[in-house]
Coordinates of C-alpha atoms in Angstrom, one line a residue:
Chain A
M30 CA -104.5 -21.3 -50.5
A31 CA -102.0 -24.2 -49.3
A32 CA -103.6 -26.1 -46.7
Q33 CA -101.1 -26.6 -43.4
R34 CA -100.2 -30.2 -43.2
Y35 CA -97.3 -32.7 -42.6
E36 CA -95.8 -36.2 -43.4
L37 CA -93.2 -38.5 -42.7
F38 CA -90.8 -39.0 -45.1
D39 CA -87.8 -41.2 -44.8
H40 CA -84.4 -41.3 -44.1
T41 CA -81.8 -44.1 -43.7
A42 CA -81.6 -43.8 -39.0
D43 CA -83.8 -41.5 -38.5
V44 CA -86.8 -39.6 -39.9
G45 CA -88.0 -36.6 -41.9
V46 CA -91.4 -33.9 -41.7
R47 CA -92.4 -31.8 -44.4
V48 CA -94.7 -29.2 -43.9
C49 CA -96.9 -26.5 -46.0
A50 CA -99.0 -24.2 -44.9
P51 CA -100.1 -20.4 -46.8
T52 CA -97.4 -17.9 -45.5
L53 CA -94.5 -19.0 -43.1
A54 CA -96.5 -18.4 -39.7
E55 CA -98.6 -20.8 -39.8
L56 CA -96.3 -23.8 -41.2
L57 CA -95.2 -23.6 -37.5
G58 CA -98.1 -25.2 -36.3
P59 CA -97.6 -28.4 -38.8
A60 CA -94.5 -28.8 -38.0
T61 CA -94.9 -29.1 -34.2
A62 CA -97.2 -31.1 -35.0
G63 CA -95.0 -33.4 -37.3
L64 CA -91.5 -33.6 -34.6
Y65 CA -94.4 -34.7 -31.3
A66 CA -95.8 -38.0 -34.4
I67 CA -92.5 -39.0 -34.4
I68 CA -92.5 -38.7 -30.8
G69 CA -96.1 -41.1 -30.8
R70 CA -99.5 -40.1 -29.8
L71 CA -99.0 -37.9 -27.1
V72 CA -102.0 -36.9 -24.6
N73 CA -102.2 -34.0 -22.8
D74 CA -102.9 -34.0 -19.5
G75 CA -106.5 -31.5 -20.3
R76 CA -105.1 -29.5 -16.9
E77 CA -105.0 -25.4 -18.7
A78 CA -102.1 -24.4 -19.7
E79 CA -99.9 -21.9 -19.2
S80 CA -98.1 -19.7 -22.1
R81 CA -95.0 -19.5 -22.9
E82 CA -92.7 -16.4 -25.2
L83 CA -90.4 -17.1 -27.8
E84 CA -88.3 -14.4 -29.0
L85 CA -85.5 -16.3 -32.0
G86 CA -82.7 -14.6 -33.8
A87 CA -81.1 -16.4 -37.0
D88 CA -79.6 -15.4 -40.5
E89 CA -82.8 -16.9 -42.4
P90 CA -86.1 -18.1 -41.5
A91 CA -85.3 -23.0 -42.5
L92 CA -82.6 -21.5 -38.9
L93 CA -85.4 -19.3 -36.7
L94 CA -87.7 -24.0 -37.9
R95 CA -85.5 -25.9 -36.5
D96 CA -85.1 -23.1 -33.1
Y97 CA -88.4 -23.1 -33.0
L98 CA -88.4 -27.0 -33.0
A99 CA -85.3 -27.4 -31.1
E100 CA -86.9 -25.3 -28.3
V101 CA -90.1 -27.4 -28.5
L102 CA -88.3 -30.3 -28.2
G103 CA -86.9 -29.2 -25.3
L104 CA -89.5 -29.1 -23.5
F105 CA -91.3 -32.2 -23.9
E106 CA -87.7 -33.5 -22.9
M107 CA -87.7 -31.6 -19.9
G108 CA -90.8 -31.4 -17.6
R109 CA -93.5 -33.2 -20.6
R110 CA -94.3 -30.7 -21.7
M111 CA -96.7 -29.9 -25.6
V112 CA -97.0 -26.9 -27.9
T113 CA -100.9 -27.2 -28.4
A114 CA -101.3 -23.3 -29.4
V115 CA -98.8 -21.2 -31.4
D116 CA -99.6 -17.6 -32.5
V117 CA -97.0 -16.4 -34.3
R118 CA -96.6 -12.1 -34.0
E119 CA -93.3 -12.2 -36.8
F120 CA -91.9 -14.7 -38.3
S121 CA -89.7 -12.6 -41.0
Q122 CA -86.0 -13.5 -42.4
T123 CA -83.8 -12.9 -39.3
R124 CA -87.0 -13.2 -36.3
L125 CA -89.6 -15.3 -34.6
T126 CA -91.6 -14.3 -31.9
A127 CA -94.9 -16.0 -31.2
T128 CA -96.4 -17.2 -27.6
V129 CA -97.4 -21.4 -26.9
Q130 CA -99.7 -22.3 -24.9
L131 CA -98.6 -25.5 -23.1
Q132 CA -100.1 -28.0 -21.6
R133 CA -99.0 -30.6 -19.6
V134 CA -98.1 -34.0 -21.1
D135 CA -100.2 -37.3 -19.8
V136 CA -98.0 -39.6 -20.3
A137 CA -99.0 -42.2 -19.2
A138 CA -102.3 -41.7 -21.8
S139 CA -99.7 -41.5 -24.2
S140 CA -97.7 -43.6 -26.0
L141 CA -94.3 -42.3 -26.8
E142 CA -92.4 -44.0 -29.4
R143 CA -89.0 -42.8 -30.0
E144 CA -86.5 -40.5 -28.8
V145 CA -85.7 -38.1 -31.0
K146 CA -82.2 -36.3 -29.9
A147 CA -82.3 -33.1 -32.3
V148 CA -83.3 -31.8 -34.5
T149 CA -81.1 -30.9 -37.3
Y150 CA -79.8 -29.2 -40.0
H151 CA -79.2 -32.5 -42.4
E152 CA -82.0 -30.5 -45.6
L153 CA -83.4 -27.7 -43.8
R154 CA -85.0 -26.0 -45.7
I155 CA -88.2 -23.9 -46.5
W156 CA -89.0 -22.5 -50.5
P157 CA -92.4 -21.0 -51.1
V158 CA -95.0 -22.0 -53.4
A159 CA -97.3 -21.3 -55.8
D160 CA -99.7 -21.0 -52.9
G161 CA -97.5 -20.3 -49.7
Y162 CA -94.3 -21.8 -48.4
E163 CA -92.9 -25.7 -48.2
A164 CA -90.5 -26.7 -45.8
T165 CA -88.5 -29.8 -44.4
Y166 CA -86.4 -31.3 -41.4
I167 CA -84.9 -33.7 -39.7
V168 CA -84.7 -35.4 -37.0
D169 CA -82.1 -37.7 -35.5
I170 CA -83.6 -40.7 -33.9
Chain B
M252 CA -85.9 -37.1 -50.3
A253 CA -82.0 -37.9 -52.1
G254 CA -82.1 -39.9 -54.2
K255 CA -78.6 -41.9 -55.4
Y256 CA -75.1 -40.7 -55.5
T257 CA -74.5 -39.8 -59.0
G258 CA -70.6 -38.6 -58.9
P259 CA -67.1 -40.7 -59.3
V260 CA -66.0 -43.2 -57.9
E261 CA -63.3 -46.3 -58.7
Q262 CA -62.2 -48.9 -57.8
I263 CA -59.1 -49.5 -56.3
D264 CA -58.5 -53.2 -55.5
N265 CA -60.7 -55.5 -53.9
C266 CA -62.1 -53.4 -50.2
R267 CA -62.0 -50.7 -51.1
W268 CA -62.8 -47.9 -53.4
R269 CA -61.8 -43.8 -54.4
I270 CA -64.0 -40.9 -54.9
P271 CA -60.7 -38.2 -56.6
R272 CA -60.1 -35.6 -55.4
S273 CA -61.0 -33.6 -58.1
Y274 CA -64.7 -34.5 -58.4
K275 CA -65.0 -31.2 -55.7
P276 CA -62.5 -28.7 -56.8
A277 CA -62.6 -27.6 -52.5
M278 CA -62.0 -31.1 -51.9
R279 CA -58.4 -31.5 -50.6
V280 CA -58.2 -35.3 -49.8
D281 CA -60.0 -38.3 -51.4
G282 CA -62.5 -39.8 -50.5
I283 CA -62.2 -43.5 -49.5
I284 CA -64.9 -45.7 -49.6
Y285 CA -64.3 -49.4 -47.3
A286 CA -66.1 -52.0 -49.2
D287 CA -66.6 -55.3 -51.2
S288 CA -68.7 -54.9 -54.6
E289 CA -71.6 -56.3 -53.2
L290 CA -72.1 -53.5 -50.1
M291 CA -70.8 -51.0 -52.6
E292 CA -74.0 -51.9 -54.7
S293 CA -75.8 -50.6 -51.3
I294 CA -73.7 -48.1 -50.8
L295 CA -74.6 -46.2 -53.9
L296 CA -78.4 -46.1 -53.6
D297 CA -78.3 -42.8 -51.8
Q298 CA -75.8 -40.0 -50.2
S299 CA -73.5 -41.1 -48.7
P300 CA -71.1 -40.6 -50.6
E301 CA -71.3 -37.7 -51.1
Q302 CA -71.0 -36.9 -47.5
V303 CA -68.0 -38.8 -47.8
A304 CA -67.1 -35.7 -50.8
N305 CA -67.8 -33.1 -47.7
V306 CA -65.9 -34.1 -45.0
A307 CA -62.5 -33.5 -48.0
T308 CA -63.1 -30.6 -48.0
L309 CA -63.0 -29.7 -44.1
P310 CA -60.1 -27.2 -43.6
G311 CA -57.1 -29.1 -41.9
V312 CA -58.0 -32.9 -43.0
V313 CA -54.6 -35.5 -43.4
G314 CA -54.8 -38.3 -46.3
A315 CA -57.8 -38.8 -46.7
S316 CA -62.0 -39.3 -45.8
L317 CA -62.5 -41.6 -44.3
A318 CA -65.9 -44.9 -44.5
M319 CA -66.1 -47.8 -43.1
P320 CA -67.6 -50.7 -44.5
D321 CA -71.4 -50.3 -42.1
I322 CA -71.5 -46.4 -44.4
H323 CA -74.9 -45.2 -44.3
W324 CA -76.6 -41.6 -44.8
G325 CA -76.0 -39.9 -42.6
Y326 CA -76.3 -36.3 -42.1
G327 CA -73.3 -33.5 -42.7
F328 CA -71.1 -36.7 -42.5
C329 CA -72.0 -40.2 -42.8
I330 CA -72.8 -42.8 -39.9
G331 CA -69.6 -45.2 -40.3
G332 CA -67.3 -41.6 -41.4
V333 CA -63.8 -41.9 -40.3
A334 CA -61.7 -37.4 -40.5
A335 CA -58.5 -36.5 -39.4
T336 CA -57.4 -33.3 -39.0
D337 CA -54.1 -31.2 -38.7
P338 CA -54.8 -28.8 -35.7
D339 CA -51.7 -27.2 -36.4
E340 CA -52.3 -26.9 -40.3
G341 CA -55.4 -25.0 -39.5
G342 CA -57.5 -28.0 -38.5
V343 CA -60.6 -27.8 -37.4
I344 CA -63.6 -29.9 -35.3
S345 CA -67.0 -30.2 -35.8
P346 CA -69.5 -31.8 -33.5
G347 CA -71.2 -33.3 -37.0
G348 CA -67.8 -35.4 -37.0
V349 CA -69.4 -36.7 -33.0
G350 CA -72.7 -36.8 -33.5
Y351 CA -75.7 -36.2 -31.6
D352 CA -75.1 -38.9 -29.0
I353 CA -71.8 -38.2 -28.1
N354 CA -69.8 -41.5 -26.9
C355 CA -71.8 -43.8 -28.1
G356 CA -70.3 -47.3 -27.4
V357 CA -70.2 -51.2 -26.8
R358 CA -69.6 -52.6 -23.5
L359 CA -68.8 -56.0 -24.0
V360 CA -69.1 -58.6 -20.6
R361 CA -67.9 -62.3 -20.3
T362 CA -68.9 -64.3 -18.6
D363 CA -69.2 -67.9 -17.4
I364 CA -72.6 -69.2 -17.8
P365 CA -72.8 -72.2 -19.6
A366 CA -75.3 -71.1 -23.4
Q367 CA -77.2 -74.8 -21.9
E368 CA -78.3 -72.6 -18.5
A369 CA -78.9 -69.2 -19.9
R370 CA -81.1 -71.0 -22.2
A371 CA -83.2 -72.2 -20.1
R372 CA -83.4 -69.0 -17.7
I373 CA -83.5 -67.1 -21.1
K374 CA -86.6 -65.5 -20.7
E375 CA -86.8 -64.9 -16.7
L376 CA -83.4 -63.2 -17.7
V377 CA -84.6 -61.1 -20.0
D378 CA -88.0 -59.8 -18.6
T379 CA -85.8 -59.3 -15.5
L380 CA -83.5 -57.1 -17.0
F381 CA -85.9 -56.2 -19.3
R382 CA -87.5 -54.7 -15.1
E383 CA -83.9 -54.1 -13.9
V384 CA -82.6 -51.2 -16.3
P385 CA -84.8 -49.0 -17.1
C386 CA -85.1 -48.0 -21.0
G387 CA -88.0 -46.6 -23.9
V388 CA -88.5 -42.5 -24.2
G389 CA -89.3 -40.8 -20.1
G390 CA -87.2 -44.2 -18.9
T391 CA -85.0 -42.3 -15.8
G392 CA -82.0 -43.8 -13.9
K393 CA -82.5 -45.5 -10.5
V394 CA -79.8 -43.4 -8.7
K395 CA -80.0 -40.4 -8.3
F396 CA -76.9 -37.4 -8.4
S397 CA -77.8 -33.9 -7.6
Q398 CA -76.6 -31.2 -9.9
K399 CA -73.4 -30.7 -8.4
E400 CA -72.9 -34.1 -7.8
L401 CA -73.2 -34.1 -11.6
R402 CA -71.0 -31.8 -13.0
E403 CA -68.5 -34.4 -10.9
L404 CA -69.6 -36.9 -12.7
V405 CA -68.4 -35.3 -16.0
T406 CA -65.3 -34.1 -15.1
G407 CA -64.2 -37.9 -13.3
G408 CA -65.8 -40.6 -15.9
A409 CA -66.6 -43.4 -15.3
P410 CA -63.9 -43.6 -12.3
Y411 CA -66.6 -41.3 -10.8
V412 CA -68.9 -43.9 -10.5
V413 CA -67.2 -47.3 -9.3
A414 CA -66.4 -45.0 -6.2
R415 CA -69.4 -45.4 -5.8
G416 CA -70.1 -48.8 -5.8
F417 CA -71.2 -48.9 -10.0
G418 CA -69.0 -51.6 -10.5
W419 CA -65.4 -53.1 -10.2
E420 CA -62.4 -51.7 -10.5
E421 CA -61.0 -53.3 -13.3
D422 CA -63.6 -52.4 -15.5
I423 CA -62.3 -49.0 -15.9
A424 CA -59.1 -50.9 -17.1
H425 CA -60.5 -52.3 -19.6
T426 CA -62.2 -49.3 -21.1
E427 CA -60.3 -46.6 -22.9
A428 CA -59.1 -43.8 -21.5
H429 CA -59.7 -45.5 -17.8
G430 CA -63.2 -44.1 -18.7
A431 CA -62.8 -40.3 -18.3
L432 CA -61.2 -38.2 -21.1
D433 CA -58.7 -35.5 -19.4
G434 CA -59.9 -31.9 -20.3
A435 CA -63.7 -32.1 -19.7
Q436 CA -64.6 -28.8 -19.1
P437 CA -68.4 -28.9 -16.5
D438 CA -69.1 -25.4 -18.0
C439 CA -68.6 -25.4 -21.0
V440 CA -72.1 -27.8 -20.8
S441 CA -75.1 -26.3 -20.7
N442 CA -77.6 -25.8 -17.5
H443 CA -79.8 -27.1 -20.7
A444 CA -77.9 -30.2 -21.3
Y445 CA -77.1 -30.6 -17.1
E446 CA -81.4 -30.4 -16.7
R447 CA -81.4 -33.0 -19.7
G448 CA -79.4 -35.8 -18.6
L449 CA -80.1 -35.1 -15.1
D450 CA -82.6 -37.8 -13.9
Q451 CA -81.2 -40.8 -17.2
V452 CA -77.5 -41.7 -16.2
G453 CA -78.2 -45.3 -16.2
T454 CA -80.7 -45.3 -18.9
L455 CA -80.6 -47.5 -21.6
G456 CA -82.5 -45.2 -24.3
S457 CA -84.7 -46.2 -27.0
G458 CA -83.5 -46.1 -30.8
N459 CA -81.4 -48.9 -31.2
H460 CA -79.5 -49.0 -27.9
F461 CA -80.0 -52.0 -26.4
I462 CA -78.2 -54.5 -24.3
E463 CA -78.7 -58.4 -26.1
V464 CA -77.7 -61.7 -24.1
Q465 CA -74.7 -63.1 -26.4
V466 CA -74.0 -66.6 -26.8
V467 CA -70.0 -66.6 -27.8
E468 CA -70.7 -69.2 -30.6
E469 CA -67.2 -69.8 -32.8
V470 CA -63.7 -68.2 -31.6
V471 CA -61.6 -67.8 -35.1
D472 CA -58.7 -65.9 -32.8
A473 CA -58.2 -68.9 -30.2
Q474 CA -55.1 -66.1 -28.4
A475 CA -56.9 -63.2 -28.8
A476 CA -59.3 -65.3 -27.4
A477 CA -58.4 -66.4 -24.9
A478 CA -56.6 -63.0 -23.2
F479 CA -60.3 -61.7 -23.7
G480 CA -62.1 -64.3 -22.2
L481 CA -64.2 -65.2 -24.9
V482 CA -65.1 -70.2 -23.6
P483 CA -67.4 -71.1 -26.5
G484 CA -69.9 -72.2 -25.6
H485 CA -70.3 -69.0 -23.1
I486 CA -72.0 -66.1 -22.3
A487 CA -71.4 -62.9 -23.0
V488 CA -73.1 -60.1 -23.2
T489 CA -73.5 -56.3 -25.3
I490 CA -74.5 -52.9 -24.0
H491 CA -75.2 -50.3 -26.2
S492 CA -75.9 -46.5 -25.4
G493 CA -74.5 -42.5 -24.8
S494 CA -74.5 -39.8 -23.6
R495 CA -78.0 -39.5 -23.7
G496 CA -80.2 -36.5 -23.1
L497 CA -76.6 -33.7 -21.8
G498 CA -75.0 -35.9 -24.7
Y499 CA -78.6 -35.0 -27.6
Q500 CA -77.7 -31.1 -26.0
V501 CA -73.9 -30.8 -25.7
C502 CA -73.8 -31.7 -29.4
D503 CA -77.0 -29.7 -30.4
D504 CA -75.8 -26.2 -28.2
A505 CA -72.7 -26.6 -30.5
I506 CA -72.8 -26.3 -33.5
K507 CA -75.9 -23.5 -32.6
E508 CA -73.0 -22.0 -31.3
L509 CA -70.7 -22.7 -34.0
R510 CA -72.5 -21.3 -36.7
D511 CA -71.1 -18.4 -36.9
A512 CA -67.0 -19.8 -37.3
P513 CA -67.5 -20.6 -40.9
R514 CA -67.4 -17.2 -41.9
K515 CA -66.0 -15.7 -38.5
Y516 CA -62.9 -18.3 -40.6
G517 CA -63.1 -18.3 -43.3
I518 CA -64.1 -21.7 -44.5
E519 CA -65.9 -22.6 -47.1
L520 CA -69.3 -25.5 -46.0
P521 CA -70.7 -27.6 -48.5
D522 CA -72.9 -28.8 -45.5
R523 CA -74.3 -26.0 -42.7
Q524 CA -74.3 -29.7 -41.0
L525 CA -70.5 -30.2 -41.1
V526 CA -69.8 -26.4 -39.4
C527 CA -67.3 -26.4 -37.7
A528 CA -64.2 -24.5 -36.4
P529 CA -60.5 -25.1 -35.8
V530 CA -59.4 -27.0 -33.0
A531 CA -57.3 -24.4 -31.3
S532 CA -59.8 -21.5 -30.9
P533 CA -62.1 -20.5 -28.7
E534 CA -65.1 -21.8 -29.9
G535 CA -63.3 -25.3 -30.8
Q536 CA -61.4 -25.2 -27.4
R537 CA -66.1 -25.3 -25.8
Y538 CA -66.8 -27.9 -27.8
L539 CA -63.6 -30.3 -27.0
G540 CA -64.3 -29.6 -22.5
A541 CA -68.4 -29.6 -23.7
M542 CA -68.2 -32.9 -25.8
R543 CA -65.1 -34.6 -23.1
A544 CA -67.9 -34.7 -20.6
A545 CA -69.9 -36.1 -22.7
A546 CA -68.4 -39.1 -23.2
N547 CA -66.9 -39.0 -19.6
Y548 CA -70.9 -38.9 -18.5
A549 CA -71.7 -41.7 -21.2
W550 CA -69.1 -43.8 -19.6
C551 CA -70.9 -42.8 -16.3
N552 CA -74.2 -44.1 -17.5
R553 CA -73.2 -47.5 -19.6
Q554 CA -70.9 -48.4 -16.2
L555 CA -74.0 -47.8 -14.3
L556 CA -76.4 -50.2 -17.0
L557 CA -73.7 -52.9 -16.2
H558 CA -73.5 -52.6 -12.7
L559 CA -77.8 -53.1 -13.2
T560 CA -77.3 -55.9 -16.1
R561 CA -74.6 -57.6 -12.9
K562 CA -77.6 -57.7 -10.8
A563 CA -80.4 -59.1 -13.4
F564 CA -77.8 -62.4 -13.8
A565 CA -77.2 -62.6 -10.0
Q566 CA -81.4 -62.3 -8.8
V567 CA -81.8 -64.9 -12.0
F568 CA -78.9 -67.1 -11.7
G569 CA -78.5 -67.4 -7.7
S570 CA -75.1 -65.9 -8.3
P571 CA -72.9 -62.7 -7.7
A572 CA -71.6 -61.4 -10.5
E573 CA -67.9 -62.3 -9.5
R574 CA -68.8 -65.9 -9.7
L575 CA -71.3 -65.4 -12.8
G576 CA -67.1 -64.2 -13.6
M577 CA -69.1 -61.4 -15.2
R578 CA -65.9 -59.8 -17.0
Q579 CA -65.5 -56.9 -18.6
V580 CA -64.1 -57.5 -21.7
Y581 CA -63.7 -54.4 -22.9
D582 CA -66.0 -50.6 -23.6
V583 CA -64.9 -48.8 -26.6
A584 CA -66.9 -44.7 -27.6
H585 CA -67.9 -44.9 -31.4
N586 CA -68.7 -41.6 -32.0
I587 CA -65.8 -39.4 -30.8
A588 CA -63.3 -36.6 -31.6
K589 CA -59.3 -37.1 -29.7
L590 CA -56.7 -35.9 -30.1
E591 CA -53.9 -38.3 -30.9
P592 CA -50.9 -38.9 -32.9
Y593 CA -50.0 -39.9 -35.8
E594 CA -47.4 -40.3 -38.2
V595 CA -48.0 -38.0 -41.3
R596 CA -45.6 -38.0 -43.8
G597 CA -42.5 -39.0 -41.5
Q598 CA -43.8 -36.8 -38.9
R599 CA -45.1 -37.0 -36.6
R600 CA -48.2 -35.1 -35.4
T601 CA -51.0 -35.0 -33.0
L602 CA -54.6 -35.7 -35.1
C603 CA -58.4 -34.8 -34.3
V604 CA -59.1 -37.6 -35.3
H605 CA -63.8 -38.1 -35.8
R606 CA -65.2 -41.2 -35.5
K607 CA -68.9 -41.3 -36.4
G608 CA -70.0 -44.4 -36.0
A609 CA -66.2 -45.9 -36.7
T610 CA -65.1 -47.5 -33.5
R611 CA -61.1 -47.0 -32.8
A612 CA -58.8 -50.1 -33.2
F613 CA -55.4 -50.3 -31.3
P614 CA -52.8 -52.7 -32.4
A615 CA -50.9 -55.3 -30.0
G616 CA -48.6 -53.0 -28.1
H617 CA -50.0 -49.6 -28.7
P618 CA -49.2 -48.2 -24.6
E619 CA -53.3 -47.4 -24.8
V620 CA -54.4 -51.5 -24.9
P621 CA -54.8 -52.9 -21.5
P622 CA -52.7 -54.4 -20.1
A623 CA -53.9 -57.5 -20.2
Y624 CA -54.6 -57.5 -24.2
Q625 CA -51.0 -56.1 -24.7
E626 CA -49.4 -58.8 -27.0
V627 CA -53.2 -59.2 -28.5
G628 CA -54.7 -55.9 -29.4
Q629 CA -57.3 -53.7 -28.5
P630 CA -61.0 -55.5 -28.3
V631 CA -63.0 -54.4 -32.0
L632 CA -66.5 -54.7 -30.4
V633 CA -69.3 -55.2 -33.6
P634 CA -72.8 -55.5 -32.5
G635 CA -74.8 -56.7 -35.1
D636 CA -78.5 -57.4 -35.7
M637 CA -80.8 -58.8 -32.9
G638 CA -81.4 -61.7 -35.1
R639 CA -77.7 -62.6 -36.5
A640 CA -74.3 -62.6 -35.0
S641 CA -73.2 -59.5 -33.5
W642 CA -68.7 -60.1 -33.6
V643 CA -65.5 -59.4 -31.1
L644 CA -62.1 -58.4 -33.3
V645 CA -59.4 -56.8 -32.5
G646 CA -57.1 -53.8 -33.5
Q647 CA -54.5 -54.7 -36.8
P648 CA -51.0 -52.0 -36.8
R649 CA -52.5 -51.4 -40.6
A650 CA -55.7 -49.8 -38.7
M651 CA -52.8 -47.1 -37.7
D652 CA -51.3 -46.5 -41.1
E653 CA -54.6 -47.0 -43.6
T654 CA -57.4 -45.6 -40.7
F655 CA -56.3 -43.7 -37.7
G656 CA -56.6 -47.0 -35.4
S657 CA -60.3 -47.6 -37.0
C658 CA -62.8 -49.4 -37.5
C659 CA -66.6 -50.8 -38.5
H660 CA -69.0 -50.1 -35.8
G661 CA -71.9 -52.1 -36.6
A662 CA -73.3 -54.2 -39.1
G663 CA -74.6 -50.3 -41.3
R664 CA -78.5 -49.3 -41.6
V665 CA -80.3 -50.0 -45.2
L666 CA -83.5 -49.8 -44.1
S667 CA -85.0 -46.7 -42.7
R668 CA -87.3 -46.5 -40.0
G669 CA -90.4 -46.2 -42.6
A670 CA -89.6 -49.2 -45.1
A671 CA -88.8 -51.3 -41.9
I672 CA -92.1 -50.6 -40.4
R673 CA -93.7 -51.2 -44.3
A674 CA -91.7 -54.8 -44.3
A675 CA -93.0 -55.2 -40.6
K676 CA -96.6 -55.2 -42.0
G677 CA -98.6 -58.1 -41.2
R678 CA -95.3 -59.9 -39.0
S679 CA -94.4 -59.9 -35.6
I680 CA -91.6 -59.8 -35.5
Q681 CA -91.0 -60.5 -32.1
Q682 CA -92.6 -64.1 -32.5
E683 CA -90.3 -64.8 -35.3
L684 CA -87.6 -63.2 -33.1
L685 CA -88.6 -65.7 -31.1
R686 CA -88.8 -68.8 -33.9
A687 CA -85.4 -68.0 -34.1
G688 CA -84.5 -68.9 -30.8
V689 CA -84.0 -64.6 -29.4
V690 CA -86.5 -63.7 -27.0
A691 CA -87.0 -59.8 -26.8
R692 CA -88.2 -57.1 -25.2
A693 CA -89.0 -53.5 -26.6
R694 CA -90.9 -50.7 -24.8
G695 CA -92.1 -49.1 -27.5
R696 CA -95.1 -50.8 -30.5
S697 CA -92.6 -50.2 -33.0
G698 CA -88.2 -50.3 -32.0
L699 CA -88.2 -54.3 -32.7
D700 CA -89.8 -53.3 -36.0
E701 CA -87.3 -50.0 -37.1
E702 CA -84.5 -52.0 -35.8
Q703 CA -85.5 -55.9 -36.9
P704 CA -82.8 -57.9 -38.9
E705 CA -83.7 -57.1 -42.4
A706 CA -83.4 -53.3 -41.4
Y707 CA -79.6 -54.4 -41.3
K708 CA -76.8 -55.5 -44.0
D709 CA -74.9 -58.8 -42.3
V710 CA -72.0 -58.4 -39.5
S711 CA -70.0 -60.4 -41.2
R712 CA -70.3 -58.6 -44.6
V713 CA -69.5 -55.4 -43.4
V714 CA -66.7 -57.8 -40.7
D715 CA -65.6 -59.7 -43.7
V716 CA -64.1 -56.2 -45.8
V717 CA -62.2 -54.8 -42.3
H718 CA -60.7 -59.0 -42.1
K719 CA -59.5 -58.5 -45.7
L720 CA -58.2 -54.9 -45.6
G721 CA -56.2 -56.2 -41.9
I722 CA -56.6 -53.1 -39.8
S723 CA -58.8 -56.0 -37.2
T724 CA -59.2 -59.1 -37.7
K725 CA -62.0 -61.1 -36.2
V726 CA -62.1 -63.1 -32.6
A727 CA -65.1 -64.8 -31.7
R728 CA -68.8 -64.9 -33.6
L729 CA -71.5 -64.3 -30.9
R730 CA -75.2 -65.4 -31.5
P731 CA -78.4 -63.4 -29.3
I732 CA -80.1 -65.3 -27.6
G733 CA -81.7 -61.9 -25.5
V734 CA -82.7 -58.4 -26.6
I735 CA -83.7 -55.5 -24.4
K736 CA -84.3 -52.7 -26.2
G737 CA -85.9 -49.5 -25.6

């Protein structure tokens, strides 16, 4: 089984994230961590988490991944909330449903390095590998 | 990820290179890259020429898909790209041809402050700017706007905030489009975008955005420099920022809405970041309305940044900004799409000109050039890196024939952010800049490392190309002495 992990890769003015996981659903965790790693070092405030239901539809899994990450970015940008857990109920070719646990970012304890403008469609891909899936996405800085 | 460009490229002359239309069956026009041989060597190291070729496939594209000498690899369009489409020939508008930071642009202010006086107070000045101007991730504006006021702001543009006391009337006359595009549609901007931009008016942001204190070091064109108020040995200030979260979200919303448009309109695309719709379509019109609103937001943002800059200068020099001669030279967008008239094969056509990392460069006599600059042409503001130089150019008639009234917008990156951080390991970029006579302050730890001078091409080399081509010519070189970054 592929371990869940992410790594950042270079793109001239922006930053890319490469993710691998045993299942499509498990891509979301490291994809989220990769996005946060670009923003900086995020620390949550330790208070009780709130739940948020996400229901996304698109033509293919890579678009669902992008739309999920756009939601995660929006939650950070508007209200400084970070996803601390994600429970995926369905990640099919055209549909993603999940419950995310959100906690507030402790801005004073965090180190915010970069403003991510958006998760782009450039080099956006998910593909099967021998022991799971890999994905790439690039964010605009 | 992607490696070198391996497609065809033909040298036309010392400053122009062609990617022939025959490269890809879907290309409707040639690609043209403006560069000298040395710049071209680095341009071919990434996939930006491929992106120039991809843009040449867009429906209704006119003339050629163009790339300025500061071209580098972007997403969909290259950075430094210019593409004009003809709406009457099914021409499309593409949010990717504008970019996420709609109306990212540059504002230049001149002053009567001699360099030696500024150098004596430069640390205090930079510290004051750093304190007074919200910057970095999460910076919020000092002037608060309600939801209702924000809708008025995106409709009214810079005149709206000037009327509220955040600037001078003459700033408006020296701003592209007078700081407000007609046809902004506040109802086409999502609540999400309004929420993202609500408390960010008057914030610098992060990344490559900055405010730089500069010395006018060399004047090349005395007539134009005099018209622009640039005096050798005096201080100038450059402000670089855009439409903040509101603009990013407008672009993101539009690309999502347009995902199905290529299928609907029968458009084949080589890269889905190029999603587009006919300019005249409902989708195209909605994007235009929202993009114009975001552009107006950006002009308000830079207007407020100028207001804060003038306050900081007044505080440090103990004199009102008026007495310091802090007049705005010009404000110009470099991420935008506009409907502009051009001569195409002997006919007057209104084209949709996408400038993504490209600056408008209108010549003397053009009706959109301010009255004070009618004799010389529009100021073209080309910031470089924070260690070497920035340039002020002036638009020339050849730009109207060759580049749809466009020119380069900066130096262009050569190092990725990761490579720049690796190159900075074990060094203090702040100390290196200080030794070179530049006082720099940044919010994030990595900001100065990622934006270090070596991360960029030499802007003077880039400017040499457009000067030789005659699309814009040199007016003055500015040398940085202080900078704040997000």
